[in-house]
Structures are given as C-alpha cells and as structure tokens.
Amino acid sequence: MAQPTGFKQEPHRLLTIPGPIEVADDVLYANAHYSVSHVGADFIPIFGDCIRMTRDVVFTQSGQPFIIAGSGTLGWDEVASNLVEPGENALVLHSGYFGDSFADCLETYGAKVTQIKAPVGEAVKMDQLKAALQEKKYKIVTVTHVDTSTGVLSDVKAVAQTVKEVSPDTLVIVDGVCSVASEEIKFDDWGLDVVLTASQKGLGTPPGLSILVFEQRKAPATSYYASWKRWLPIMKAYEAGTAAYFATPPVNLINAFYTSLKTITRSSMTVDERIKLHREASKRVKDAVSKLGLKQVATDPAFAANGMTAVYFPEGVTAPQVIPELLQQSIIVAGGLHKDIKDKYFRIGHMGVTAVDPSRGDIDKVIKGLNTTFAGLSANKQ
Amino acid sequence: MAQPTGFKQEPHRLLTIPGPIEVADDVLYANAHYSVSHVGADFIPIFGDCIRMTRDVVFTQSGQPFIIAGSGTLGWDEVASNLVEPGENALVLHSGYFGDSFADCLETYGAKVTQIKAPVGEAVKMDQLKAALQEKKYKIVTVTHVDTSTGVLSDVKAVAQTVKEVSPDTLVIVDGVCSVASEEIKFDDWGLDVVLTASQKGLGTPPGLSILVFEQRKAPATSYYASWKRWLPIMKAYEAGTAAYFATPPVNLINAFYTSLKTITRSSMTVDERIKLHREASKRVKDAVSKLGLKQVATDPAFAANGMTAVYFPEGVTAPQVIPELLQQSIIVAGGLHKDIKDKYFRIGHMGVTAVDPSRGDIDKVIKGLNTTFAGLSANKQ
C-alpha cells in the first residue's frame, strides 16, 4: 500500500493518558489510506506482516497472533470462550479495575472464578499464588501486566514460573492492558500461553483492534465472533500470502497498525531498546512527581509501570484543581478509574512516541506542566 | 473535533466491490485525526451525534443504536447472545451466504435454527414464511436485506408485515449486510426489531464498526463484549453528553463515521433522495449488463439489490478472463462468494460516493470497463 508523504497532523493538546496515546504522523496517514479490498493483493501482505511483527513484539516464534476488529475487551471474550469450559476454575490475580472486569467476563461464559486481590497499589505476592494453586486445580491463571487503574506492574515472569512449578497444566493468561511494547515481555522464554492487548496503547495505533497471541493447545468455542477456530484459518491464510473470509478485517486500521509495527520491530531501534527508553521516560516522570512531594499509587518502585504513572493528589487537593490546569497548558491527563480511590488520584500515560522520541519534547512538557500546576497550588495555599 | 482542510486521497484503482467501498476524502481525513481521549469533551458530542444520526438513517425515533468496534459479523453475536436463550427457536430466511453464517452463529449460542432456503438468485416467498410461522413458535425471524453473495434484495417490509400478522411476538431481525443507506429501510413504520450492518458498505466509512439498531424489549446476555446490557449505559451516556466506560471506543473510526453520517443525514440530499440515486446508478449498471447479454444472479428485478450487481459470466468465460482485464482498466470488482455458483459469476458494488456523486464518474467508468472487457472477449472468440 502507498507510502506516507509528508502528512502532518494538526497542532493539538498533548494526550498523555494510559491510552489512546499520541500517534505518529505516518500511522495516522496510513489510517487515511484510500479504500482497498480486504481480499486484494495490496492488503494481503500488510496483514501477513502485522501477524509476523506482532510475534516479534512479544518475542515468540510459535505463538499465534489474532488481530481482530474490536476493543481490547474482546480479548477477554476470546479467552473466556475458547479456553475455559463452563464449570472450570479460573484464578484471577487482581491488581485493580481490570481484574474485576476480566473475572466478570469469565463468569459470563460459565467459569468458576476465584480472585486474589492485592491491596490498592500492590501486585499479588507469589506465596499467595502458590498457596492458591496448591489448594485447587485451575484451568487458567490471569494476571494484569499493567493495571492502568493503578499503574501497578505485575511480575509476569515470576507468575509464569510459579504456575509452571506448582501446576504446570494451568494456562498463564497475561492481560497486557498497556504493557505490550512498553514493558518487557518474553512470551517463549517465560512460557506464557496468552498475551492480549489493544492497539491504542504501547502499540501506537488508533483504537479498534484487539490483539492477542496464543500458544496453541486446544480450543472449544462458545462464542462466534470471538472464536479462534473461526479466525485461525484467516490468520494462517493472510500469513501465507492468500486471503480467506470470516469477517471483513478493518483494512485501514490494519494498515495503520502495520506502519506502527514497522517502526517498533523493523527500525534501527530494537524492541528491547524501546522498552529501555520507556523505563527512562518513566523514571523522569516519577522522579519529578517525587520531587513535588507527591505519592504514587504503586506503593513500591518494583510494582510501578513504565508506560504510565498514577499519582495521588496531595491532602486537600482535588481533580478539578489539577486536571483543568494541566489542560490550560495543553496537556490531557486521565482522572481516577479504580473505584476504591477514584477521586483521590490522576493518571499520566507516557508510551510510544511520547516516551521514545525525545525530539517531540513530550516528557519535558509533562514535567513542566506538573511543576507549574503543583507550584501554583502551593502558592495559592500560602 | 477539527474540520477537514483540503485533504485528498492518492489516485488509485476504483474499488467497486460490495464493501469496503470508495470513501470520501473528508471521511478518510477524519480517520487520520490526531489522538483524543475517548472520555474527553472533544469526543463525547461526536459519538452522541453518531448515535442520533444512525437513527435518522433507518428512520426510527426510539430504536437504540449500538456502535461497537468490530466487524459486521459481531452483530450476529449481539443478536444470538442478547435475544435468544439456548433452546429457543430461530427462523432464518436464506437468500445466500449470509443466511448460512447467521444460522451458524445462532447455533453456536444454543438456538434451534430452521432455515427456509430460497433458490439461488431468489428471496424467500411470503407464503413459505407464513406456513413456517403457523407450524412453530419462533423467538426471532432473520432476513438478509441484501445478500451480497447473490445481490438478492429481500422485501423486508413484507416480511415484517407477515410476521406481525401470523406471529406478533416474534422479533424481526434484519441483517442489512450492504443495505443500510443504499436501500429503503423504515424501521418504525415497518415495525422492525433489529437492523444490523457494518461501516464499510452503504455507510461509506472504513471497516471496523459494527452498527446495530434495536427496538428494546428485553435482553439476557450470554456474551460479554457483545452484551447490550453492558453497552446500553455507554450509548445512553454519550448520547446524553457525558462519558462512560466499558471498552475503549475506536475514536478515529467514530470520527470518520460521524463525518460520513453528516453527509448522509445532514446535507442538502435527504436519505430518501440518496436511496433514489442508488436505484438510478444500479439501473444504469444493470441495463449495461443486460445490453451485453449477461444474466444477473438475481432472477427477477424485484429481487435485485440497488447497491450492487451480481453477474454470471457468459458460457465458456471464467473469472481470470474478466477480473484481471477490469483491473487493467483500474477497476476492482469482486469474485463469487456463494458456494453453489462460486466460479460462475462476479460482483460489482455501487454504493456511497460511487452511486451518489456523478462528478466522480465512477458509474461511467464501470460501464465503460464492462463494455470494453466483454467486447474484447467476444472479439477473441470470433
């Protein structure tokens, strides 16, 4: 499909929420590509390459990517309807909003769900996971890699290791939320079974694609649209360079995704370097937050995500004093999402171009914005 | 959100398949909009307007639109998981590929499906429908408005009338496929319960949105992502001018859809005039096909869709003699899809800008292409 030529998005406020994130000009231009047939020769290699490059992002050789029109939420239906039969047990490691929702989805399809809930700002501890696995047989364990409601990062490698030790038949399901391409994920080395995410976070593409990688074992199916049995021949066909039809893929979004994946996996910057730059950008934001005397929701740096930061307001300060002030400075951040602390904190996203392209100055702008806003607040107080 | 400013898509081959269709420049530009928050003040009124304008397209006051990231296929899951309980009866009126697939989806969720299959090129007759409804109680009847595998148009008004007469509790589900905004649909006047479609056909937007309108009665839910119970508060919130979160809506695609809907429902051309122009464009293509001595798959003009034309190859002629020749002339048509006649015919789409904007010359180009191609074939024969 045609290459980008000098397209520039209009000037706008900096979007630093935990997704959608700022999207590069070439990716947006790819989303405005003229119409092509979903089974045409122009489109087939694009979709095939997206499947291959998705493997590269999570470091797998054999995992099967599924790239389907939908929100990230659709990935939960895929897991619930393809991997768990009604009545089977599922263990959900809860580090915020997304644990509750995934549990809800699993129960809709008939799974018996147990949750281990970490205190707000923490991830589930390995000894708790071990004890739960020893007590009961689970078909799957789900872990939220970065819970964007809290900014808490779970140690997925340790979770997978613990599961393999105690209950090797149990499948390890990683709900990336915003982690894919912003946090380290070694699908094959860590022995993961599923990683799922959406296009609009670390992957730097507009929302509308559910992206999931599955290490194939077996798959029943109690859904139709979310059924891997129906999508697998489609993914295999496009990867092999032919077309097949189950439902029309979102050709423009896939073209946009392709453009972003090329930057992520085939540019001079490796995926590992990209993760490192996310860590550095995150450290700059978190250091600035600490310097302002603000407390993060993640209680320990070991639990803190690298693609976002969740920050408590100081005592006596509320969202309407902070978020509109940042907006005045052309910076959009997100309010609270976790129901226990909803009004007590805000969230800053720093993924994709915002984290890895210093020439944009996004991180500088965010830090300056935070400094001005909170300095203003203490000045008003005095 | 920002208004289009002179953006032009690159020159390209004319895409005349039954979807995706040619998309207007302003719609593509809207799809390349810079990132905005899905719960932000810029986006909320856009989504709200999409919901309102979708009502206008199908002429309903009270129907509830659901606009969800997904392929059109997701609409089947919505119907199967929200309206039919396992073991309940569903009657599928089959006029091609999409009848079999909808039946397949309904069975996945546990419905007991009966199909009335029309011969290839025809729609189901009302006396057959009447007899079936008298024999057994059905929870839903589904009808494919335009089956794009055959180009057959079903008389939805007559179907709804027959159902209301014989079995008034039975819900009438219209799978538009490519009909919405290219064929007449009077949701309220005809007493429909559901109309479902996708964004990339008559609605003139890139693929990736499942669009469904539902006259609310009651809704169980055996799916999570496809559950109306979960999406209803979201649709109501955006329409009321506030945000709510279940899954991130595809903001760029919705901005593109908004731009297309504005043209369809709020420009100087009314929806009814738009349908009339689709009929006129269709007649021009069908007349040209007839003049070439070619037979349509739809056996009767009363069954023939206005947004597409399905045409049999002449005796002894095959797809590789026709489709690449049209491609040479920069025209992309589609091959066969209906399994009984797959290699014997091809399909031409003529919807959206191609049908209603004569200044583009798309219909002229298609007719000229057909004339040249088939004239060449008879010359070679002689």
XYZ file of N, CA and C in Angstrom, chain A residues 184-280:
291
model
N 8.783 -5.140 29.289
C 9.422 -6.355 28.790
C 8.447 -7.535 28.815
N 8.347 -8.229 27.690
C 7.548 -9.458 27.592
C 8.339 -10.450 26.755
N 8.651 -11.607 27.352
C 9.356 -12.670 26.611
C 8.439 -13.897 26.595
N 7.559 -13.904 25.635
C 6.491 -14.909 25.563
C 7.041 -16.337 25.647
N 7.989 -16.665 24.784
C 8.514 -18.043 24.742
C 9.383 -18.340 25.960
N 10.307 -17.443 26.280
C 11.237 -17.691 27.385
C 10.503 -17.837 28.715
N 9.477 -17.070 28.901
C 8.746 -17.119 30.173
C 7.668 -18.206 30.178
N 7.380 -18.786 29.017
C 6.375 -19.855 28.950
C 4.948 -19.360 29.103
N 4.641 -18.240 28.467
C 3.273 -17.716 28.545
C 2.351 -18.467 27.576
N 1.064 -18.478 27.863
C 0.101 -19.115 26.957
C -0.700 -18.102 26.161
N -1.021 -16.970 26.773
C -1.763 -15.921 26.063
C -1.253 -14.556 26.523
N -1.057 -13.648 25.571
C -0.904 -12.227 25.886
C -1.952 -11.477 25.081
N -2.702 -10.593 25.729
C -3.719 -9.835 24.993
C -3.603 -8.346 25.291
N -3.948 -7.538 24.306
C -3.887 -6.085 24.465
C -4.753 -5.414 23.401
N -4.630 -4.101 23.295
C -5.368 -3.335 22.295
C -4.363 -2.481 21.532
N -4.816 -1.920 20.404
C -3.895 -1.205 19.520
C -3.473 0.165 20.027
N -4.290 0.799 20.909
C -4.140 2.230 21.179
C -3.222 2.568 22.347
N -2.465 1.576 22.836
C -1.584 1.863 23.964
C -0.146 1.747 23.479
N 0.645 0.863 24.066
C 2.057 0.765 23.671
C 2.264 0.558 22.181
N 1.268 0.035 21.499
C 1.432 -0.271 20.078
C 1.214 0.935 19.164
N 0.822 2.081 19.733
C 0.888 3.343 18.997
C -0.041 3.490 17.802
N -1.202 2.865 17.845
C -2.144 2.866 16.726
C -3.496 3.358 17.268
N -4.355 3.963 16.430
C -5.673 4.326 16.958
C -6.417 3.093 17.493
N -7.372 3.292 18.403
C -8.109 2.150 18.953
C -8.996 1.478 17.911
N -9.341 0.221 18.154
C -10.232 -0.509 17.264
C -9.731 -1.892 16.895
N -8.533 -2.259 17.394
C -8.014 -3.604 17.159
C -7.783 -4.315 18.480
N -8.324 -5.519 18.581
C -7.998 -6.433 19.669
C -6.825 -7.277 19.188
N -5.754 -7.318 19.992
C -4.557 -8.068 19.593
C -4.255 -9.104 20.660
N -4.145 -10.339 20.239
C -3.955 -11.437 21.181
C -2.988 -12.442 20.572
N -2.078 -12.964 21.411
C -1.163 -14.019 20.964
C -1.419 -15.244 21.830
N -1.533 -16.398 21.182
C -1.949 -17.626 21.869
C -1.006 -18.754 21.510
N -0.505 -19.454 22.534
C 0.303 -20.645 22.297
C -0.667 -21.813 22.210
N -0.812 -22.336 20.993
C -1.927 -23.226 20.709
C -1.886 -24.538 21.485
N -2.957 -24.833 22.184
C -3.122 -26.161 22.780
C -4.413 -26.773 22.247
N -5.529 -26.310 22.730
C -6.797 -26.768 22.154
C -7.811 -25.665 22.372
N -8.862 -25.680 21.609
C -9.805 -24.570 21.698
C -11.247 -24.994 21.427
N -12.088 -25.056 22.466
C -13.522 -25.178 22.222
C -14.012 -23.803 21.748
N -15.252 -23.483 21.778
C -15.695 -22.136 21.395
C -17.165 -21.959 21.703
N -17.470 -21.072 22.645
C -18.863 -20.805 22.984
C -19.270 -19.421 22.497
N -18.432 -18.783 21.717
C -18.774 -17.531 21.055
C -18.581 -17.757 19.560
N -19.049 -16.842 18.758
C -18.896 -16.975 17.307
C -17.831 -15.992 16.834
N -18.101 -14.698 17.060
C -17.149 -13.681 16.602
C -15.796 -13.835 17.292
N -15.800 -14.281 18.558
C -14.557 -14.386 19.322
C -13.902 -15.759 19.182
N -14.425 -16.606 18.298
C -13.948 -17.987 18.208
C -12.639 -18.117 17.446
N -11.604 -18.657 18.099
C -10.321 -18.856 17.425
C -10.421 -19.901 16.326
N -11.317 -20.876 16.494
C -11.493 -21.913 15.469
C -11.870 -21.242 14.143
N -12.667 -20.163 14.232
C -13.095 -19.483 13.009
C -12.044 -18.509 12.488
N -11.291 -17.888 13.390
C -10.298 -16.893 12.969
C -8.964 -17.515 12.558
N -8.661 -18.718 13.104
C -7.341 -19.311 12.841
C -7.066 -19.495 11.345
N -8.017 -20.076 10.570
C -7.732 -20.215 9.126
C -7.521 -18.871 8.431
N -8.144 -17.820 8.954
C -7.989 -16.484 8.352
C -6.567 -15.979 8.605
N -6.121 -16.076 9.876
C -4.775 -15.593 10.215
C -3.727 -16.390 9.439
N -3.925 -17.703 9.339
C -2.962 -18.560 8.629
C -2.938 -18.215 7.138
N -4.105 -17.961 6.575
C -4.170 -17.630 5.143
C -3.409 -16.342 4.855
N -3.700 -15.272 5.612
C -3.040 -13.990 5.341
C -1.535 -14.094 5.569
N -1.133 -14.867 6.586
C 0.310 -15.002 6.809
C 0.971 -15.762 5.663
N 0.220 -16.701 5.065
C 0.755 -17.485 3.949
C 0.663 -16.732 2.622
N 0.063 -15.524 2.652
C 0.017 -14.722 1.434
C -1.218 -14.958 0.574
N -2.255 -15.546 1.171
C -3.530 -15.647 0.454
C -4.612 -15.019 1.332
N -5.814 -14.887 0.795
C -6.894 -14.292 1.570
C -7.891 -15.367 1.955
N -8.614 -15.138 3.032
C -9.724 -16.005 3.408
C -10.715 -15.107 4.116
N -11.965 -15.522 4.176
C -13.001 -14.638 4.700
C -13.778 -15.268 5.852
N -13.812 -14.574 6.965
C -14.780 -14.899 8.019
C -15.575 -13.633 8.334
N -14.866 -12.535 8.566
C -15.495 -11.222 8.752
C -14.512 -10.219 8.154
N -15.014 -9.111 7.659
C -14.127 -8.154 6.991
C -13.159 -7.523 7.988
N -11.854 -7.693 7.800
C -10.909 -7.039 8.702
C -10.901 -5.527 8.463
N -10.596 -4.735 9.484
C -10.590 -3.273 9.355
C -9.338 -2.825 8.607
N -9.429 -2.780 7.287
C -8.234 -2.610 6.455
C -7.440 -1.346 6.786
N -8.111 -0.235 7.020
C -7.354 0.991 7.312
C -6.621 0.882 8.637
N -7.301 0.384 9.649
C -6.652 0.239 10.955
C -5.484 -0.733 10.878
N -5.638 -1.784 10.083
C -4.539 -2.750 9.970
C -3.380 -2.115 9.221
N -3.684 -1.264 8.264
C -2.619 -0.530 7.580
C -1.906 0.417 8.553
N -2.661 1.035 9.431
C -2.068 1.909 10.454
C -1.220 1.090 11.428
N -1.743 -0.057 11.826
C -1.034 -0.944 12.756
C 0.282 -1.411 12.134
N 0.205 -1.758 10.858
C 1.390 -2.179 10.098
C 2.477 -1.102 10.163
N 2.066 0.136 9.960
C 3.021 1.246 9.945
C 3.661 1.424 11.317
N 2.865 1.268 12.370
C 3.415 1.391 13.721
C 4.321 0.206 14.047
N 3.886 -0.999 13.647
C 4.703 -2.188 13.927
C 6.044 -2.138 13.196
N 6.053 -1.558 11.991
C 7.321 -1.444 11.263
C 8.293 -0.600 12.071
N 7.791 0.496 12.642
C 8.643 1.343 13.481
C 9.110 0.580 14.718
N 8.195 -0.186 15.317
C 8.526 -0.868 16.571
C 9.498 -2.021 16.349
N 9.291 -2.788 15.262
C 10.076 -4.021 15.123
C 11.138 -3.976 14.029
N 11.058 -3.034 13.098
C 11.981 -3.083 11.969
C 12.739 -1.785 11.743
N 12.783 -0.917 12.745
C 13.569 0.298 12.577
C 14.918 0.093 13.259
N 15.730 1.131 13.307
C 17.068 0.978 13.892
C 16.982 0.731 15.404
N 15.854 1.084 16.034
C 15.693 0.838 17.469
C 15.094 -0.558 17.690
N 15.735 -1.400 18.500
C 15.185 -2.729 18.765
C 14.032 -2.626 19.772
N 13.285 -3.703 19.900
C 12.197 -3.724 20.878
C 12.769 -3.546 22.283
N 13.891 -4.211 22.571
C 14.492 -4.087 23.910
C 14.908 -2.640 24.202
N 15.477 -1.970 23.188
C 15.855 -0.562 23.377
C 14.612 0.299 23.622
N 13.546 -0.023 22.919
C 12.283 0.703 23.097
C 11.786 0.582 24.539
N 11.858 -0.633 25.086
C 11.431 -0.856 26.474
C 12.322 -0.034 27.415
N 13.612 -0.028 27.122
C 14.570 0.723 27.953
C 14.216 2.224 27.934
N 13.883 2.761 26.767
C 13.508 4.178 26.672
C 12.211 4.455 27.433
N 11.297 3.505 27.427
C 10.085 3.671 28.237
C 10.447 3.757 29.727
N 11.403 2.912 30.138
C 11.821 2.939 31.554
C 12.439 4.292 31.909
N 13.264 4.811 30.996
C 13.927 6.088 31.275
C 12.917 7.239 31.327
